[in-house]
């Protein structure tokens, strides 16, 4: 079996949720449990006190009856207060756990190896972080309430046995049937809930895909087809929802039949005991109420359903927190290194297929290397390996003679910067977005980086200039990309990797950015994923990839002599600039000229 080669970090220990970290702790759940148990205790005490009060009133003991009546009122008010506190603490417990689970899941997602997180659809991730996290956050409070709900029937059964053992035996005989109802409900509900949550994620994923391609859908006139595609799982979701409600209703119906039967049987036995003189009227009232409370174990079905739903939702949410992440070392780079990049015996395999094989590739410090190749040749994989976004299955990558996997996270991310085709969404102002990163960047350095990226002009034209909030700024895709470049330039270390980071720029702007990169950005080694021959021509050397392997490492001028290399850029025929017998040397096209 082929392994991925990722050395992973498994988070564990600490919190009960299994995602690592301390979490909100037991305090919120314990408060819910204590208030629920105290409320249950007052509920169990009330029938006895009411029965005793009724007997005293019937006997004419006004003084004693008044004290017992006051106690009944106190118990009632106490139950109301405790129920209110239970609701308050339940809300706080749910909010704290929901926030914690979302934070852990989001943190795990951001720290995950990109290759492992990429298969998760955005809609699926959004559902896990919203609906599933909310359901999972309610599980601890539901667990506490469920545990407290056992106190009422157990306490009522014990009190019933103290009042009359024969009535208690009658009620006890029917409890196994209620337990079977709850067991069946919990088993069947778990499967339905998991399928329901997966279908929710599927619909959300399809909807986001349709939103991202809204312009294409409108232009192609395929709105009806897309609507049908997005809503296709809806029938399955409805069927699963009906199944869950049917299970819940069946459990409630069965318990709804058993509870009255048990109560009726207990009342009948209590009436016979009253006729025999073994029970008083007040005790018969207590017997009737205790029989109801004991048989009320069937009411735990709702709490049990919430607990099962929360358990399944927690699995889905914390799956994000458990995504494998790169393990960092404890080493550091030598000071003032030139940024020599070396790939030694590097091999990356995906699904049994080799997607990159690079051995003996060396980029001198301070040089610019263009990575070229057809689509699927492994350019982005090489860029990810070179900056250690992923680890190779075999071999290792060196920066100034030090293996990247032996560096601390801080040393790695301070000295290796990335610029991507699609920068991450920005928050805050323009200046804050560019300054965000591993280095401390001054306002002057922010402006210098923006000038180097060709962004200073349009930033100054914004309503607030560099203090303009980005979420509402009217920026094009190319302008967003230039801000991403500016952020990379501001935090450039000894190695800067640009993965198709100038794809939205016109040729003139791209040339200006390249010139600024050479003269206005901190000196260092550049690795540029290139699709234009002009970019490769301006590089010091080219790493030519083909079918996941390195076909050649040489200057662009030398490689341009080969027809296969020119074909990578869609150029054919004889190499421009190559002399032919009996002909004059023809000038190279401007796009390909170094």
Coordinates of C-alpha atoms in Angstrom, one line a residue:
X1 CA 0.0 0.0 0.0
X2 CA 1.3 3.4 -0.9
X3 CA 1.4 5.9 1.9
X4 CA 1.1 9.6 1.6
X5 CA 4.4 10.4 3.3
X6 CA 2.8 13.0 5.6
X7 CA 4.1 12.9 9.1
X8 CA 1.0 13.8 11.0
X9 CA 0.2 15.3 14.3
X10 CA -2.7 13.6 16.1
X11 CA -4.4 15.8 18.7
X12 CA -5.5 14.0 21.8
X13 CA -5.8 14.0 25.5
X14 CA -7.1 16.9 27.5
X15 CA -10.7 17.5 26.7
X16 CA -13.3 14.8 26.6
X17 CA -14.3 15.8 23.1
X18 CA -11.1 14.2 21.9
X19 CA -10.0 17.2 19.9
X20 CA -7.3 18.3 22.3
X21 CA -7.2 21.4 24.4
X22 CA -9.0 22.0 27.7
X23 CA -12.3 23.1 26.3
X24 CA -14.9 24.8 28.5
X25 CA -14.4 22.1 31.1
X26 CA -17.0 20.3 33.2
X27 CA -18.2 23.4 35.1
X28 CA -21.0 24.4 32.7
X29 CA -22.2 20.8 32.4
X30 CA -22.0 20.3 36.2
X31 CA -24.1 23.4 36.8
X32 CA -26.8 22.1 34.5
X33 CA -26.6 18.7 36.2
X34 CA -26.8 20.2 39.8
X35 CA -29.7 22.4 38.9
X36 CA -31.5 19.6 37.1
X37 CA -31.0 17.2 40.0
X38 CA -32.1 19.8 42.5
X39 CA -35.3 20.5 40.4
X40 CA -35.9 16.7 40.2
X41 CA -35.5 16.4 44.0
X42 CA -38.1 19.1 44.6
X43 CA -40.4 17.4 42.1
X44 CA -40.0 14.1 44.0
X45 CA -40.6 15.7 47.4
X46 CA -43.8 17.5 46.3
X47 CA -46.2 14.5 46.2
X48 CA -45.3 13.4 49.7
X49 CA -45.6 16.9 51.1
X50 CA -49.0 17.5 49.3
X51 CA -50.3 14.2 50.5
X52 CA -49.2 14.9 54.1
X53 CA -50.9 18.4 53.9
X54 CA -54.1 16.9 52.6
X55 CA -54.2 14.3 55.4
X56 CA -53.6 17.0 58.0
X57 CA -56.3 19.2 56.6
X58 CA -58.8 16.3 56.6
X59 CA -58.0 15.6 60.2
X60 CA -58.4 19.3 61.2
X61 CA -54.8 19.9 62.2
X62 CA -54.8 23.5 61.1
X63 CA -51.5 24.5 62.7
X64 CA -49.5 21.6 61.3
X65 CA -51.3 21.8 58.0
X66 CA -50.3 25.4 57.6
X67 CA -46.6 24.6 58.0
X68 CA -46.9 21.7 55.5
X69 CA -48.8 24.0 53.1
X70 CA -46.0 26.6 53.3
X71 CA -43.5 23.9 52.6
X72 CA -45.5 22.8 49.5
X73 CA -45.5 26.4 48.3
X74 CA -41.7 26.7 48.9
X75 CA -41.1 23.5 47.0
X76 CA -43.1 24.8 44.1
X77 CA -41.3 28.1 44.0
X78 CA -38.0 26.3 44.3
X79 CA -38.8 24.1 41.4
X80 CA -39.6 27.1 39.2
X81 CA -36.4 28.9 40.2
X82 CA -34.3 25.8 39.6
X83 CA -35.9 25.2 36.2
X84 CA -35.0 28.8 35.3
X85 CA -31.4 28.4 36.4
X86 CA -31.3 25.1 34.4
X87 CA -32.4 26.9 31.3
X88 CA -29.8 29.6 31.8
X89 CA -26.9 27.3 32.4
X90 CA -28.0 25.0 29.6
X91 CA -27.8 28.0 27.2
X92 CA -24.4 29.0 28.5
X93 CA -23.1 25.4 28.3
X94 CA -24.3 25.0 24.8
X95 CA -22.9 28.3 23.7
X96 CA -19.5 27.6 25.2
X97 CA -19.2 24.1 23.8
X98 CA -20.4 25.2 20.4
X99 CA -17.8 28.0 20.3
X100 CA -15.1 25.7 21.4
X101 CA -15.9 22.9 18.9
X102 CA -16.1 25.4 16.1
X103 CA -12.7 27.0 17.1
X104 CA -11.0 23.6 17.4
X105 CA -12.5 22.4 14.0
X106 CA -11.5 25.7 12.3
X107 CA -8.0 25.6 13.8
X108 CA -7.5 22.0 12.7
X109 CA -8.7 22.8 9.2
X110 CA -6.2 25.7 8.9
X111 CA -3.3 23.7 10.2
X112 CA -4.1 20.6 8.1
X113 CA -2.0 19.4 5.3
X114 CA -3.6 21.1 2.3
X115 CA -3.7 17.9 0.3
X116 CA -5.8 16.3 3.1
X117 CA -8.2 19.2 3.5
X118 CA -8.7 19.7 -0.2
X119 CA -11.2 16.8 -0.7
X120 CA -13.6 18.4 1.7
X121 CA -16.2 20.4 -0.2
X122 CA -16.7 24.0 1.0
X123 CA -20.4 23.3 1.6
X124 CA -19.6 20.2 3.7
X125 CA -17.1 22.2 5.8
X126 CA -19.6 25.0 6.3
X127 CA -22.3 22.6 7.4
X128 CA -19.9 21.0 9.9
X129 CA -18.9 24.3 11.3
X130 CA -22.5 25.6 11.6
X131 CA -25.3 23.1 11.9
X132 CA -23.3 20.2 13.1
X133 CA -21.3 22.3 15.6
X134 CA -24.5 23.7 17.1
X135 CA -26.0 20.2 17.5
X136 CA -22.7 18.9 19.0
X137 CA -22.5 21.9 21.4
X138 CA -25.9 21.0 22.8
X139 CA -24.8 17.4 23.6
X140 CA -23.1 18.1 27.0
X141 CA -26.1 19.9 28.4
X142 CA -28.4 17.2 27.0
X143 CA -26.2 14.5 28.7
X144 CA -26.5 16.3 32.0
X145 CA -30.2 16.7 31.6
X146 CA -30.6 13.1 30.7
X147 CA -28.6 12.0 33.7
X148 CA -30.7 14.2 35.9
X149 CA -33.9 12.9 34.3
X150 CA -33.1 9.5 35.8
X151 CA -33.3 11.0 39.3
X152 CA -37.0 11.7 39.0
X153 CA -38.3 8.2 38.2
X154 CA -35.7 6.5 40.5
X155 CA -36.5 8.9 43.4
X156 CA -40.2 8.6 42.7
X157 CA -40.0 4.8 42.7
X158 CA -38.1 4.8 46.0
X159 CA -40.6 7.2 47.6
X160 CA -43.4 5.0 46.2
X161 CA -41.9 2.0 47.9
X162 CA -41.8 3.9 51.2
X163 CA -45.5 4.8 50.8
X164 CA -46.7 1.4 49.7
X165 CA -44.5 -1.5 48.5
X166 CA -47.3 -3.2 46.6
X167 CA -48.0 -0.2 44.4
X168 CA -44.2 0.2 43.8
X169 CA -44.0 -3.5 42.7
X170 CA -46.8 -2.9 40.3
X171 CA -45.1 0.0 38.7
X172 CA -41.7 -1.7 38.7
X173 CA -43.1 -4.6 36.7
X174 CA -43.8 -2.3 33.7
X175 CA -40.5 -0.4 33.6
X176 CA -38.5 -3.0 31.5
X177 CA -40.9 -2.4 28.6
X178 CA -40.2 1.4 28.7
X179 CA -36.4 0.7 28.8
X180 CA -36.7 -1.5 25.7
X181 CA -38.6 1.4 23.9
X182 CA -35.7 3.8 24.7
X183 CA -33.0 1.3 23.7
X184 CA -34.6 0.7 20.3
X185 CA -35.1 4.4 19.8
X186 CA -31.4 5.2 20.5
X187 CA -30.1 2.5 18.2
X188 CA -32.3 3.3 15.2
X189 CA -32.0 7.1 15.5
X190 CA -28.2 7.1 15.4
X191 CA -28.1 5.7 11.9
X192 CA -30.8 8.0 10.6
X193 CA -29.2 11.1 12.1
X194 CA -25.8 10.4 10.5
X195 CA -27.4 9.9 7.1
X196 CA -29.5 13.1 7.5
X197 CA -26.4 15.2 8.4
X198 CA -24.4 13.8 5.4
X199 CA -27.3 14.7 3.0
X200 CA -27.5 18.2 4.5
X201 CA -23.8 18.7 3.7
X202 CA -24.3 17.4 0.1
X203 CA -27.0 19.9 -0.6
X204 CA -24.9 22.8 0.8
X205 CA -21.9 21.7 -1.3
X206 CA -24.0 21.7 -4.5
X207 CA -25.5 25.0 -3.7
X208 CA -22.1 26.7 -3.2
X209 CA -20.9 25.2 -6.4
X210 CA -23.9 26.7 -8.2
X211 CA -23.3 30.1 -6.6
X212 CA -19.7 30.1 -7.6
X213 CA -20.7 29.3 -11.2
X214 CA -23.7 31.6 -11.3
X215 CA -22.5 33.6 -14.3
X216 CA -21.7 30.5 -16.3
X217 CA -25.0 29.0 -15.5
X218 CA -26.9 32.1 -16.5
X219 CA -24.9 32.4 -19.8
X220 CA -25.4 28.8 -20.7
X221 CA -29.1 28.8 -19.9
X222 CA -28.9 25.8 -17.6
X223 CA -30.7 27.3 -14.6
X224 CA -33.4 24.6 -14.5
X225 CA -30.8 21.8 -14.8
X226 CA -28.7 23.3 -12.0
X227 CA -31.7 23.7 -9.8
X228 CA -32.6 20.1 -10.3
X229 CA -29.0 19.0 -9.5
X230 CA -28.8 21.1 -6.3
X231 CA -32.2 19.9 -5.1
X232 CA -31.9 16.3 -6.2
X233 CA -30.9 15.1 -2.6
X234 CA -33.9 16.9 -1.2
X235 CA -36.2 13.9 -1.5
X236 CA -33.7 11.7 0.3
X237 CA -33.4 14.4 3.0
X238 CA -37.1 14.5 3.4
X239 CA -37.3 10.7 3.6
X240 CA -34.7 10.7 6.3
X241 CA -36.4 13.4 8.2
X242 CA -39.7 11.6 8.1
X243 CA -37.9 8.5 9.3
X244 CA -36.4 10.3 12.3
X245 CA -39.8 11.8 13.2
X246 CA -41.4 8.4 12.8
X247 CA -38.9 6.9 15.1
X248 CA -39.4 9.7 17.6
X249 CA -43.2 9.5 17.3
X250 CA -43.2 5.7 17.7
X251 CA -41.1 6.0 20.9
X252 CA -43.4 8.6 22.3
X253 CA -46.5 6.7 21.2
X254 CA -45.3 3.5 22.9
X255 CA -44.3 5.3 26.0
X256 CA -47.6 7.2 25.8
X257 CA -49.5 4.0 25.9
X258 CA -47.4 2.4 28.6
X259 CA -47.4 5.4 31.0
X260 CA -51.2 5.6 31.3
X261 CA -51.4 1.9 31.7
X262 CA -48.9 1.9 34.5
X263 CA -50.5 4.9 36.1
X264 CA -53.9 3.2 35.9
X265 CA -52.6 0.0 37.3
X266 CA -50.9 1.9 40.2
X267 CA -54.1 3.8 40.9
X268 CA -56.2 0.7 40.9
X269 CA -53.8 -1.1 43.4
X270 CA -53.7 2.1 45.5
X271 CA -57.5 2.3 45.6
X272 CA -57.7 -1.3 46.8
X273 CA -55.1 -0.5 49.4
X274 CA -57.2 2.6 50.4
X275 CA -60.3 0.4 50.7
X276 CA -58.4 -2.0 52.9
X277 CA -57.3 0.8 55.2
X278 CA -53.6 0.5 54.3
X279 CA -53.5 3.9 52.7
X280 CA -54.9 7.3 53.6
X281 CA -56.4 9.8 51.0
X282 CA -53.2 11.9 51.0
X283 CA -51.1 8.8 50.5
X284 CA -53.3 7.7 47.6
X285 CA -52.7 11.2 46.0
X286 CA -48.9 10.7 46.5
X287 CA -49.2 7.2 45.0
X288 CA -50.9 8.5 42.0
X289 CA -48.3 11.2 41.4
X290 CA -45.3 9.0 42.1
X291 CA -46.7 6.4 39.6
X292 CA -46.8 9.1 37.0
X293 CA -43.2 10.3 37.8
X294 CA -41.8 6.8 37.7
X295 CA -43.4 5.9 34.4
X296 CA -42.2 9.3 33.1
X297 CA -38.9 7.7 32.2
X298 CA -40.4 7.4 28.7
X299 CA -40.2 11.2 28.5
X300 CA -36.4 10.9 28.2
X301 CA -36.8 10.0 24.5
X302 CA -36.5 13.7 23.5
X303 CA -33.3 14.2 25.5
X304 CA -31.9 10.9 24.2
X305 CA -32.7 12.0 20.7
X306 CA -30.8 15.3 21.2
X307 CA -27.9 13.4 22.7
X308 CA -27.7 11.0 19.8
X309 CA -27.9 13.8 17.3
X310 CA -25.2 15.7 19.1
X311 CA -22.9 12.7 19.3
X312 CA -23.1 12.2 15.5
X313 CA -22.7 15.9 14.9
X314 CA -19.6 15.9 17.1
X315 CA -18.0 13.2 15.1
X316 CA -18.4 15.2 11.9
X317 CA -17.3 18.5 13.5
X318 CA -14.2 17.1 15.2
X319 CA -13.2 15.2 12.0
X320 CA -11.9 18.7 10.9
X321 CA -9.9 19.1 14.1
X322 CA -8.3 15.7 13.6
X323 CA -7.1 16.3 10.1
X324 CA -3.4 15.5 9.9
X325 CA -1.0 18.4 10.1
X326 CA 2.7 18.7 9.5
X327 CA 5.0 18.0 12.4
X328 CA 7.7 20.7 12.8
X329 CA 11.2 20.3 14.2
X330 CA 13.3 22.3 16.6
X331 CA 16.0 23.6 14.3
X332 CA 16.8 26.9 12.7
X333 CA 18.4 28.2 9.6
X334 CA 22.0 29.6 9.5
X335 CA 22.0 33.4 9.8
X336 CA 22.3 35.5 6.7
X337 CA 22.0 32.4 4.4
X338 CA 21.6 33.1 0.6
X339 CA 18.6 30.8 0.3
X340 CA 20.0 27.9 -1.6
X341 CA 17.2 25.5 -2.4
X342 CA 17.8 21.8 -3.1
X343 CA 15.5 18.8 -3.8
X344 CA 17.1 15.5 -3.0
X345 CA 15.4 12.3 -4.1
X346 CA 12.0 13.9 -3.8
X347 CA 9.1 11.7 -4.7
X348 CA 5.3 12.4 -4.2
X349 CA 2.7 9.7 -4.8
X350 CA -1.1 10.3 -4.9
X351 CA -3.5 7.4 -5.2
X352 CA -0.8 5.0 -6.4
X353 CA 0.4 7.4 -9.1
X354 CA 3.7 9.3 -9.0
X355 CA 2.9 13.0 -9.4
X356 CA 6.4 14.4 -8.7
X357 CA 10.0 13.0 -8.9
X358 CA 12.8 15.5 -8.5
X359 CA 16.4 14.6 -7.5
X360 CA 19.4 16.7 -7.6
X361 CA 17.5 19.9 -8.4
X362 CA 19.4 22.9 -7.0
X363 CA 18.5 26.6 -7.2
X364 CA 21.4 28.9 -6.2
X365 CA 20.9 31.5 -3.5
X366 CA 19.4 34.7 -4.9
X367 CA 18.5 33.1 -8.2
X368 CA 15.0 33.1 -9.8
X369 CA 13.8 29.7 -11.0
X370 CA 10.7 29.3 -13.2
X371 CA 8.8 26.1 -13.0
X372 CA 7.2 25.2 -16.3
X373 CA 5.3 22.3 -17.7
X374 CA 1.9 21.3 -19.2
X375 CA -1.2 21.1 -17.0
X376 CA -0.8 18.2 -14.6
X377 CA 2.9 18.1 -14.9
X378 CA 3.4 18.6 -11.1
X379 CA 4.2 22.4 -11.0
X380 CA 2.0 23.2 -8.0
X381 CA 3.1 20.0 -6.2
X382 CA 6.8 21.0 -6.6
X383 CA 5.9 24.5 -5.3
X384 CA 4.1 23.0 -2.3
X385 CA 7.0 20.6 -1.5
X386 CA 9.6 23.4 -1.9
X387 CA 8.0 25.5 0.8
X388 CA 6.9 22.5 2.9
X389 CA 3.2 22.9 2.5
X390 CA 3.4 19.1 2.1
X391 CA 6.1 16.6 2.8
X392 CA 7.3 14.3 0.0
X393 CA 6.8 10.5 0.3
X394 CA 10.5 10.0 -0.2
X395 CA 13.5 12.3 -0.1
X396 CA 13.8 15.7 1.5
X397 CA 14.1 19.5 0.7
X398 CA 17.1 21.6 1.9
X399 CA 17.2 25.3 2.4
X400 CA 20.7 26.6 3.0
X401 CA 21.7 23.0 3.8
X402 CA 19.0 22.5 6.5
X403 CA 16.1 20.1 5.9
X404 CA 12.8 21.9 6.0
X405 CA 11.1 19.2 8.2
X406 CA 13.7 19.9 10.9
X407 CA 12.8 23.6 11.2
X408 CA 10.5 25.1 13.7
X409 CA 7.2 26.4 12.4
X410 CA 8.3 30.0 13.1
X411 CA 11.7 29.6 11.3
X412 CA 10.0 28.0 8.3
X413 CA 7.2 30.5 7.8
X414 CA 9.4 33.5 8.5
X415 CA 11.9 32.6 5.8
X416 CA 9.6 30.9 3.3
X417 CA 6.9 33.1 1.8
X418 CA 4.1 32.2 -0.6
X419 CA 2.0 34.1 -3.2
X420 CA -0.9 32.3 -4.7
X421 CA -3.2 32.7 -7.7
X422 CA -6.1 33.2 -5.4
X423 CA -5.1 35.0 -2.2
X424 CA -6.9 34.3 1.0
X425 CA -9.9 36.6 1.8
X426 CA -8.7 39.8 3.4
X427 CA -10.2 41.4 6.5
X428 CA -9.6 44.8 8.1
X429 CA -8.0 47.6 6.1
X430 CA -5.7 47.5 3.2
X431 CA -2.7 48.3 5.4
X432 CA -3.7 45.6 7.9
X433 CA -4.2 42.9 5.3
X434 CA -0.7 43.6 3.7
X435 CA 1.0 43.7 7.1
X436 CA -0.6 40.5 8.4
X437 CA 2.0 37.8 8.5
X438 CA 5.0 36.3 10.4
X439 CA 7.0 39.5 10.3
X440 CA 6.4 42.9 11.9
X441 CA 5.9 45.3 9.0
X442 CA 5.9 49.1 9.3
X443 CA 3.5 51.4 7.4
X444 CA 6.4 52.4 5.2
X445 CA 7.2 48.8 4.3
X446 CA 3.5 48.2 3.5
X447 CA 3.6 51.0 1.0
X448 CA 6.9 49.9 -0.5
X449 CA 5.5 46.4 -0.9
X450 CA 2.3 47.7 -2.6
X451 CA 4.4 49.8 -5.0
X452 CA 6.5 46.7 -5.8
X453 CA 3.3 44.8 -6.5
X454 CA 1.8 47.5 -8.6
X455 CA -1.0 48.1 -6.1
X456 CA -0.1 51.5 -4.7
X457 CA -1.9 53.4 -7.5
X458 CA -5.3 51.9 -7.1
X459 CA -5.0 51.7 -3.3
X460 CA -4.5 55.5 -3.1
X461 CA -7.6 56.0 -5.2
X462 CA -9.8 54.1 -2.7
X463 CA -12.0 56.3 -0.5
X464 CA -9.8 55.8 2.6
X465 CA -6.6 55.0 0.8
X466 CA -4.6 52.4 2.9
X467 CA -7.2 52.7 5.7
X468 CA -10.1 51.6 3.5
X469 CA -11.9 48.5 4.9
X470 CA -11.2 45.7 2.4
X471 CA -14.5 43.7 2.6
X472 CA -16.4 46.6 1.0
X473 CA -13.7 47.9 -1.3
X474 CA -14.6 47.7 -5.1
X475 CA -11.6 45.6 -6.2
X476 CA -11.2 43.5 -9.3
X477 CA -9.7 40.0 -9.3
X478 CA -6.3 41.3 -10.5
X479 CA -6.3 44.0 -7.8
X480 CA -6.9 41.4 -5.2
X481 CA -4.1 39.3 -6.6
X482 CA -1.7 42.3 -6.5
X483 CA -2.6 42.8 -2.8
X484 CA -1.7 39.2 -2.3
X485 CA 1.6 39.8 -4.0
X486 CA 2.2 42.9 -1.8
X487 CA 1.6 40.8 1.4
X488 CA 4.1 38.2 0.1
X489 CA 6.6 40.9 -0.8
X490 CA 6.3 42.5 2.6
X491 CA 7.0 39.2 4.4
X492 CA 9.6 37.9 1.9
X493 CA 12.4 35.9 3.5
X494 CA 15.3 34.1 1.9
X495 CA 12.8 32.0 -0.3
X496 CA 9.7 33.4 -2.0
X497 CA 7.5 30.9 -3.9
X498 CA 5.0 32.4 -6.4
X499 CA 2.4 29.7 -7.5
X500 CA 0.8 31.3 -10.6
X501 CA 0.5 34.5 -8.6
X502 CA 0.6 36.8 -11.6
X503 CA -2.0 35.0 -13.7
X504 CA -4.6 37.9 -13.5
X505 CA -2.0 40.6 -14.4
X506 CA -1.5 41.9 -17.9
X507 CA 1.9 41.5 -19.5
X508 CA 3.1 45.1 -18.9
X509 CA 2.1 45.0 -15.2
X510 CA 3.7 41.5 -14.8
X511 CA 6.9 42.9 -16.2
X512 CA 6.9 45.8 -13.8
X513 CA 6.2 43.5 -10.9
X514 CA 9.1 41.3 -12.0
X515 CA 11.4 44.3 -12.2
X516 CA 10.3 45.5 -8.7
X517 CA 10.8 42.0 -7.4
X518 CA 14.4 42.1 -8.4
X519 CA 15.2 45.5 -7.1
X520 CA 12.6 46.6 -4.5
X521 CA 11.9 43.4 -2.5
X522 CA 14.2 41.8 0.0
X523 CA 16.9 39.9 -1.9
X524 CA 16.4 36.1 -1.9
X525 CA 15.7 33.0 -4.0
X526 CA 12.5 33.0 -6.1
X527 CA 10.6 30.0 -7.3
X528 CA 7.9 31.0 -9.8
X529 CA 5.3 28.7 -11.4
X530 CA 5.2 30.1 -14.9
X531 CA 2.7 29.8 -17.8
X532 CA 4.1 32.5 -20.0
X533 CA 7.4 32.3 -21.9
X534 CA 8.2 35.9 -20.9
X535 CA 8.3 34.9 -17.2
X536 CA 10.5 31.9 -17.9
X537 CA 12.8 34.1 -20.1
X538 CA 13.4 36.5 -17.3
X539 CA 14.3 33.8 -14.8
X540 CA 17.9 32.7 -14.2
X541 CA 17.0 29.1 -14.9
X542 CA 14.0 26.9 -15.7
X543 CA 12.8 23.7 -14.0
X544 CA 11.0 21.9 -16.8
X545 CA 8.5 19.3 -15.6
X546 CA 6.9 16.6 -17.7
X547 CA 4.6 13.9 -16.4
X548 CA 5.7 14.5 -12.8
X549 CA 9.4 14.3 -13.6
X550 CA 12.1 16.8 -14.1
X551 CA 13.0 16.7 -17.7
X552 CA 15.6 19.5 -17.6
X553 CA 17.0 22.3 -15.5
X554 CA 18.6 25.0 -17.6
X555 CA 18.2 28.6 -18.8
X556 CA 15.2 29.4 -20.9
X557 CA 17.4 30.4 -23.9
X558 CA 18.9 26.9 -24.1
X559 CA 15.6 25.0 -23.6
X560 CA 13.9 27.1 -26.2
X561 CA 16.0 25.2 -28.8
X562 CA 13.8 22.1 -28.2
X563 CA 10.4 21.9 -29.9
X564 CA 8.9 20.0 -26.9
X565 CA 9.8 22.9 -24.6
X566 CA 8.3 25.4 -27.0
X567 CA 5.1 23.3 -27.2
X568 CA 4.6 23.8 -23.5
X569 CA 3.8 27.4 -24.3
X570 CA 1.9 26.6 -27.4
X571 CA 4.8 27.6 -29.7
X572 CA 6.0 25.4 -32.5
X573 CA 8.3 25.4 -35.5
X574 CA 12.0 26.1 -35.4
X575 CA 13.4 27.7 -32.3
X576 CA 13.5 31.4 -32.6
X577 CA 17.1 32.5 -32.7
X578 CA 18.5 29.2 -33.8
X579 CA 20.8 29.6 -36.9
X580 CA 20.0 27.7 -40.0
X581 CA 22.3 26.9 -42.9
X582 CA 22.2 29.5 -45.6
X583 CA 19.8 31.8 -43.7
X584 CA 20.2 34.8 -41.5
X585 CA 19.5 34.6 -37.8
X586 CA 15.8 35.6 -37.2
X587 CA 14.9 37.7 -34.2
X588 CA 13.0 36.0 -31.3
X589 CA 9.4 37.0 -30.7
X590 CA 9.1 39.6 -28.0
X591 CA 7.2 37.2 -25.7
X592 CA 9.9 34.6 -25.8
X593 CA 13.0 36.8 -25.9
X594 CA 15.0 36.5 -22.6

